[in-house]
Coordinates of C-alpha atoms in Angstrom, one line a residue:
M96 CA -41.5 40.1 9.4
S97 CA -41.6 42.8 12.1
R98 CA -44.9 44.7 12.9
L99 CA -45.0 48.2 12.9
T100 CA -46.6 50.0 15.7
G101 CA -48.0 53.5 16.6
G102 CA -44.7 54.0 18.7
D103 CA -42.1 52.6 16.0
P104 CA -39.8 55.5 15.3
S105 CA -39.1 54.5 12.0
L106 CA -42.5 54.7 11.1
L107 CA -43.1 58.0 12.5
R108 CA -39.9 59.3 10.9
R109 CA -41.4 58.2 7.5
I110 CA -44.8 59.8 8.3
N111 CA -42.9 63.0 9.1
S112 CA -40.9 62.8 5.9
A113 CA -44.0 62.1 3.7
V114 CA -45.8 65.1 5.4
V115 CA -43.0 67.7 5.2
L116 CA -42.0 66.4 1.6
H117 CA -45.4 66.7 0.1
A118 CA -45.9 70.2 1.6
L119 CA -42.5 71.1 0.0
R120 CA -43.6 69.9 -3.5
G121 CA -46.9 71.8 -3.2
A122 CA -45.7 75.2 -1.7
D123 CA -43.4 77.9 -3.6
S124 CA -40.1 77.8 -1.8
P125 CA -41.5 77.7 1.9
T126 CA -39.5 78.7 4.9
L127 CA -39.2 76.4 8.0
T128 CA -41.8 78.6 9.6
D129 CA -44.1 78.0 6.6
L130 CA -43.3 74.3 6.6
T131 CA -44.3 74.1 10.3
R132 CA -47.5 76.1 9.7
I133 CA -48.4 73.7 6.7
T134 CA -47.7 70.5 8.4
G135 CA -48.8 71.2 12.1
L136 CA -45.2 69.6 13.1
S137 CA -43.0 71.1 15.6
R138 CA -40.2 73.3 14.2
P139 CA -37.5 70.9 15.5
T140 CA -39.1 68.0 13.9
V141 CA -39.4 69.9 10.6
E142 CA -35.6 71.0 10.8
G143 CA -34.8 67.5 11.3
V144 CA -36.7 66.3 8.4
V145 CA -35.5 68.8 6.2
E146 CA -31.7 68.0 7.2
G147 CA -32.4 64.5 6.2
L148 CA -33.9 65.5 2.9
F149 CA -31.0 67.6 2.2
A150 CA -28.6 64.4 2.9
A151 CA -30.8 62.4 0.6
G152 CA -30.4 65.1 -2.2
L153 CA -34.2 65.7 -2.5
V154 CA -34.2 69.3 -1.1
V155 CA -31.9 72.4 -1.7
E156 CA -32.1 75.7 -0.4
A157 CA -33.9 78.2 -2.8
L158 CA -32.4 81.3 -4.3
P159 CA -33.8 84.6 -2.2
D160 CA -36.5 86.5 -3.9
E161 CA -34.8 89.7 -5.2
S162 CA -38.0 91.1 -6.7
G163 CA -39.4 92.7 -3.5
A164 CA -38.0 95.6 -1.2
R165 CA -35.2 94.6 0.5
R166 CA -35.8 93.9 4.0
Q167 CA -33.5 94.6 6.9
G168 CA -31.7 91.7 8.5
R169 CA -30.9 88.1 7.3
P170 CA -33.8 86.7 5.2
A171 CA -35.2 83.3 6.2
R172 CA -34.1 80.4 4.5
R173 CA -36.4 78.9 1.7
F174 CA -36.2 75.6 0.4
R175 CA -37.4 73.6 -2.8
F176 CA -38.1 70.1 -3.9
R177 CA -35.4 68.9 -6.1
A178 CA -37.3 67.4 -8.9
E179 CA -34.0 67.2 -10.8
A180 CA -32.7 64.7 -8.3
G181 CA -33.9 61.7 -10.4
H182 CA -35.7 61.1 -13.4
L183 CA -38.5 58.8 -14.7
L184 CA -39.4 57.1 -17.9
G185 CA -42.7 55.9 -19.2
I186 CA -42.9 53.7 -22.2
E187 CA -45.4 52.4 -24.4
I188 CA -44.8 49.2 -26.5
G189 CA -47.6 48.8 -29.2
P190 CA -48.2 47.1 -32.5
H191 CA -47.5 50.2 -34.8
R192 CA -45.7 52.6 -32.5
I193 CA -43.3 52.8 -29.4
S194 CA -43.2 55.9 -27.6
A195 CA -41.5 57.4 -24.1
L196 CA -41.9 60.1 -21.9
L197 CA -39.2 61.4 -19.6
S198 CA -39.9 63.5 -16.4
G199 CA -38.4 64.5 -13.4
L200 CA -39.2 63.5 -9.9
D201 CA -42.4 65.6 -9.9
G202 CA -43.7 64.2 -13.2
R203 CA -43.3 67.3 -15.4
I204 CA -42.3 66.1 -18.9
V205 CA -38.6 67.0 -20.0
G206 CA -38.3 64.8 -22.8
A207 CA -40.2 62.7 -25.2
G208 CA -39.8 60.4 -28.3
S209 CA -41.6 57.8 -30.4
R210 CA -40.8 55.4 -33.3
D211 CA -43.2 53.6 -36.0
V212 CA -42.6 49.9 -35.6
S213 CA -44.0 47.1 -38.1
E214 CA -47.0 45.0 -36.5
T215 CA -44.9 41.9 -37.7
A216 CA -41.9 42.7 -35.7
C217 CA -40.7 39.9 -33.6
A218 CA -39.9 40.5 -29.9
D219 CA -36.2 41.0 -30.0
D220 CA -36.5 43.5 -32.9
R221 CA -39.3 45.4 -31.2
L222 CA -37.1 45.5 -27.9
D223 CA -34.1 46.8 -30.0
Q224 CA -36.2 49.6 -31.0
V225 CA -37.4 50.6 -27.7
R226 CA -33.7 50.5 -26.4
G227 CA -32.5 52.6 -29.4
M228 CA -35.6 55.2 -28.7
I229 CA -34.7 55.3 -25.0
A230 CA -31.2 56.1 -25.7
D231 CA -32.1 58.8 -28.1
V232 CA -34.4 60.4 -25.7
L233 CA -31.6 60.4 -22.8
R234 CA -29.0 61.8 -25.4
R235 CA -31.3 64.5 -26.6
T236 CA -32.0 65.8 -23.1
G237 CA -28.8 65.4 -21.5
V238 CA -30.0 63.0 -18.9
Q239 CA -27.7 60.3 -17.5
R240 CA -29.0 56.7 -17.5
S241 CA -28.0 56.4 -13.7
S242 CA -30.2 59.3 -13.1
L243 CA -33.3 57.2 -13.7
R244 CA -35.1 56.0 -10.5
A245 CA -37.8 53.8 -12.0
V246 CA -39.2 52.9 -15.5
G247 CA -43.0 52.2 -16.2
V248 CA -44.0 50.3 -19.3
G249 CA -47.3 49.7 -20.7
S250 CA -47.7 46.7 -23.0
P251 CA -50.7 44.8 -24.7
G252 CA -51.6 41.5 -23.0
I253 CA -52.3 40.0 -19.6
V254 CA -49.3 41.1 -17.6
E255 CA -48.1 39.2 -14.3
A256 CA -46.5 41.1 -11.2
D257 CA -43.0 40.3 -12.3
G258 CA -43.6 41.9 -15.8
T259 CA -44.1 38.5 -17.7
V260 CA -46.7 38.7 -20.4
R261 CA -48.7 35.6 -19.6
L262 CA -51.0 36.1 -22.8
G263 CA -50.3 38.5 -25.7
T264 CA -51.8 38.2 -28.9
A265 CA -51.3 41.6 -30.3
L266 CA -47.7 41.1 -30.6
P267 CA -45.6 38.4 -32.4
G268 CA -43.7 36.4 -29.8
W269 CA -45.3 38.3 -26.8
T270 CA -47.0 35.5 -25.1
G271 CA -44.8 34.2 -22.4
L272 CA -42.3 37.0 -22.8
A273 CA -40.2 37.9 -19.8
L274 CA -40.7 41.4 -20.6
G275 CA -39.8 43.0 -17.2
E276 CA -36.7 40.9 -16.8
R277 CA -35.6 41.8 -20.5
L278 CA -35.9 45.5 -20.0
R279 CA -34.3 45.2 -16.5
R280 CA -31.1 44.3 -18.2
S281 CA -30.8 47.8 -19.8
F282 CA -31.4 49.9 -16.3
R283 CA -30.2 49.8 -13.0
C284 CA -33.5 50.9 -11.6
P285 CA -36.7 49.2 -11.2
V286 CA -38.7 48.3 -14.2
L287 CA -42.6 48.0 -13.8
V288 CA -44.6 46.5 -16.4
E289 CA -48.4 47.1 -16.7
N290 CA -51.2 46.1 -19.4
D291 CA -51.8 49.0 -21.6
A292 CA -55.5 49.7 -21.0
N293 CA -54.6 49.7 -17.1
A294 CA -51.8 52.4 -17.8
A295 CA -54.5 54.5 -19.9
A296 CA -56.8 54.4 -17.1
V297 CA -54.4 55.6 -14.4
A298 CA -53.2 58.5 -16.9
E299 CA -56.8 59.7 -17.6
H300 CA -57.3 59.7 -13.7
W301 CA -54.0 61.6 -13.3
K302 CA -53.9 64.1 -16.1
G303 CA -56.9 63.4 -18.6
A304 CA -60.8 63.2 -18.8
A305 CA -61.2 61.3 -15.3
T306 CA -59.3 63.9 -13.0
E307 CA -62.7 64.2 -10.7
S308 CA -63.5 60.7 -10.6
D309 CA -62.2 57.8 -8.8
D310 CA -64.5 54.8 -10.4
I311 CA -63.9 54.8 -14.0
V312 CA -63.6 52.3 -16.6
F313 CA -61.2 53.0 -19.8
V314 CA -61.9 51.5 -22.9
L315 CA -59.0 50.9 -25.3
A316 CA -61.2 50.6 -28.3
G317 CA -60.4 48.4 -31.3
L318 CA -61.9 45.1 -32.9
S319 CA -60.7 43.3 -29.8
P320 CA -60.9 45.8 -27.2
G321 CA -59.6 45.8 -23.7
A322 CA -60.4 47.9 -20.8
G323 CA -58.9 49.2 -17.5
S324 CA -60.6 50.2 -14.1
L325 CA -60.2 52.2 -11.2
I326 CA -62.2 51.2 -8.1
G327 CA -62.4 53.8 -5.2
G328 CA -59.2 55.7 -7.0
R329 CA -57.0 52.4 -6.9
L330 CA -56.1 50.3 -10.2
H331 CA -58.1 47.0 -10.2
R332 CA -56.0 44.4 -11.9
G333 CA -57.8 41.0 -10.7
F334 CA -56.4 38.1 -9.0
G335 CA -54.1 37.4 -12.0
G336 CA -54.0 40.9 -14.0
A337 CA -56.9 39.7 -16.6
A338 CA -59.5 42.3 -15.1
G339 CA -60.9 44.3 -18.2
E340 CA -60.1 41.6 -21.1
I341 CA -63.5 42.2 -22.6
G342 CA -61.9 41.3 -26.0
A343 CA -62.4 37.7 -25.2
L344 CA -66.4 38.1 -24.7
H345 CA -67.0 37.2 -28.2
L346 CA -66.0 33.8 -27.1
L347 CA -69.5 33.2 -25.1
G348 CA -71.2 31.7 -28.2
R349 CA -71.1 34.7 -30.5
D350 CA -71.1 34.0 -34.1
V351 CA -69.4 36.9 -35.5
T352 CA -65.7 37.1 -34.6
P353 CA -64.3 40.5 -33.9
E354 CA -62.3 40.4 -37.4
H355 CA -65.7 40.1 -39.2
L356 CA -67.2 42.9 -37.5
L357 CA -65.8 45.7 -39.7
S358 CA -65.3 43.8 -42.9
T359 CA -67.4 44.7 -45.8
T360 CA -66.6 41.8 -47.6
D361 CA -66.2 38.0 -47.0
T362 CA -62.5 38.6 -45.9
P363 CA -62.0 39.4 -42.4
L364 CA -59.9 42.7 -41.4
D365 CA -56.8 42.3 -39.5
P366 CA -57.4 43.7 -36.0
L367 CA -54.1 45.5 -36.0
D368 CA -54.8 47.1 -39.7
E369 CA -56.1 50.6 -38.1
Q370 CA -55.9 51.9 -41.8
A371 CA -58.4 49.7 -43.0
V372 CA -60.6 50.2 -40.1
A373 CA -60.7 54.0 -40.6
E374 CA -61.4 53.4 -44.0
V375 CA -64.6 51.4 -43.1
F376 CA -65.6 54.3 -40.8
A377 CA -65.0 56.8 -43.4
K378 CA -67.0 55.1 -46.2
A379 CA -69.8 54.7 -43.7
R380 CA -69.8 58.6 -42.9
L381 CA -70.2 58.8 -46.9
G382 CA -73.4 57.0 -46.9
D383 CA -71.9 53.5 -48.1
A384 CA -74.8 51.0 -46.8
G385 CA -72.4 48.1 -46.3
A386 CA -70.0 50.2 -44.3
Q387 CA -72.8 51.7 -42.0
A388 CA -73.9 48.2 -41.5
A389 CA -70.4 47.1 -40.6
V390 CA -70.0 50.1 -38.2
A391 CA -73.4 49.4 -36.6
R392 CA -72.1 45.8 -35.8
F393 CA -69.0 47.0 -34.4
I394 CA -70.7 49.8 -32.1
Q395 CA -73.2 46.9 -31.0
R396 CA -70.3 44.6 -30.1
L397 CA -68.6 47.4 -28.2
V398 CA -71.6 48.5 -26.3
H399 CA -72.2 44.8 -25.1
D400 CA -68.3 44.5 -24.0
V401 CA -68.6 48.0 -22.0
A402 CA -71.9 47.2 -20.7
A403 CA -71.0 44.0 -19.1
L404 CA -68.0 45.9 -17.1
V405 CA -70.5 48.8 -16.2
L406 CA -73.1 46.3 -14.9
A407 CA -70.4 44.7 -12.7
L408 CA -68.4 47.9 -11.6
D409 CA -71.0 50.5 -11.7
P410 CA -68.4 53.2 -12.6
E411 CA -69.0 56.9 -12.6
L412 CA -67.4 57.6 -15.7
V413 CA -66.4 55.6 -19.0
V414 CA -63.6 56.7 -21.0
I415 CA -63.2 55.6 -24.7
G416 CA -59.5 55.8 -26.0
G417 CA -57.5 54.0 -28.7
W418 CA -58.1 54.2 -32.4
A419 CA -61.9 54.4 -31.9
A420 CA -61.5 57.8 -30.0
G421 CA -60.7 59.6 -33.1
L422 CA -63.7 58.3 -35.3
D423 CA -66.8 60.1 -35.6
G424 CA -70.1 58.2 -34.7
V425 CA -69.2 56.1 -31.8
L426 CA -69.7 58.2 -28.8
D427 CA -73.5 59.2 -29.1
P428 CA -74.7 55.7 -30.0
L429 CA -72.5 54.4 -27.0
R430 CA -74.1 56.4 -24.5
D431 CA -77.6 55.5 -26.1
E432 CA -77.3 51.9 -25.8
L433 CA -75.8 52.1 -22.4
A434 CA -78.8 53.9 -21.4
R435 CA -80.8 51.0 -22.7
Y436 CA -78.6 48.0 -21.1
C437 CA -77.6 49.6 -17.8
L438 CA -79.4 50.0 -14.6
R439 CA -77.5 53.4 -13.9
P440 CA -75.9 54.7 -17.2
P441 CA -72.3 56.1 -16.6
R442 CA -71.3 59.4 -18.1
V443 CA -69.3 58.5 -21.2
T444 CA -66.5 60.6 -22.7
L445 CA -63.5 60.5 -25.0
S446 CA -59.8 60.4 -23.9
L447 CA -58.0 63.7 -23.3
L448 CA -54.8 62.1 -23.8
G449 CA -55.0 60.4 -27.0
E450 CA -52.1 58.4 -28.2
A451 CA -50.2 59.7 -25.2
A452 CA -52.3 57.9 -22.7
V453 CA -50.3 54.7 -22.2
A454 CA -47.0 56.0 -21.9
T455 CA -48.3 59.0 -19.5
G456 CA -49.8 56.0 -17.4
A457 CA -46.6 54.3 -17.7
L458 CA -44.8 57.3 -16.1
R459 CA -47.4 57.6 -13.4
L460 CA -46.6 54.0 -12.5
A461 CA -43.0 54.7 -12.2
L462 CA -43.7 57.9 -10.2
D463 CA -45.9 56.2 -8.0
H464 CA -43.3 53.6 -7.3
V465 CA -40.6 56.3 -6.4
E466 CA -43.1 58.2 -4.3
E467 CA -44.0 54.7 -2.5
Q468 CA -40.4 54.2 -2.0
L469 CA -39.3 57.7 -0.9
F470 CA -42.0 59.0 1.2
A471 CA -45.4 57.6 0.9
V472 CA -46.9 56.1 3.7
E473 CA -49.8 54.3 2.1
G474 CA -50.1 52.5 -0.9
T475 CA -50.3 54.4 -4.1
V476 CA -53.1 54.1 -6.8
T477 CA -50.9 51.7 -8.8
A478 CA -49.2 49.7 -5.9
R479 CA -49.7 46.0 -6.6
R480 CA -50.9 44.0 -3.4

């Protein structure tokens, strides 16, 4: 492999292109003079970069502003980034629901869709539902499939770099599924698959509760919770993609399985039966002693699981998402218990993105890939190492 040096003209062109394109995206129809001032590059360099971006279809000349007083002489040319030059998809594949977000190259949402699916659906049926939903979103928005530059996917389970689900117990037939390969058959662009909690962590950092924090833990709360974390602003997957699988901590010698935590009878709950779980919390709020004891067990287990990550990573912020994010009574006890167990208790807050967190993170995954391919110089938040 060739080694890039400071004098490598291809690297210099890439750096200059990245600088100019970022300036174009952040400015309101700048002129060449504006871009020269913003970037600190010479005018000939800026002109050359803009010409190349024109050829790539990423930049067009903006319409002149007719609102102000007409000036004498020919107005300076203005330019804008062509967000419509391509599109991105972010997809969530969950036990009960699949959803998708469609955006331009600037990450702004232009379409969305969702479908309910059965938790017992086999892998083939679930993927057929995903394909049908995507076709519907593209049809409703008038976006051609050939316009897609990248597709991000958030899925339960431990996901390898090639998109294979090494272990996925939440969905039937998911363990060992070559999810990335199966979905790539439907697209002519890269398909990037990520664990759902990891995707949600990226989403909260991008547009949610963690926009001001670079060291965060996102907890996808449930009877068998998962977590995603950012360290120094970068997604932490671990060596094999299994970082944050706190739902497995119950295997460390505990007597009560997750299925029995919120059960008020001798029959364990199904971890995927969100309605049954919500009913236990509702009964607890109404004063049912058995339900209150079950909720207390759940919160205690969640605290221990989250505390293990907090003690190891020392995050600034813990964001709670998943179905537990919508249930009263979780946040304050979690704060109190983390204050008891942790040397430096983090701030704890609820997700701002709710059900959209995983799909939003998957969209950011696709956007990062396109930015890295087109004009990024350094690795992005979600880039795999």
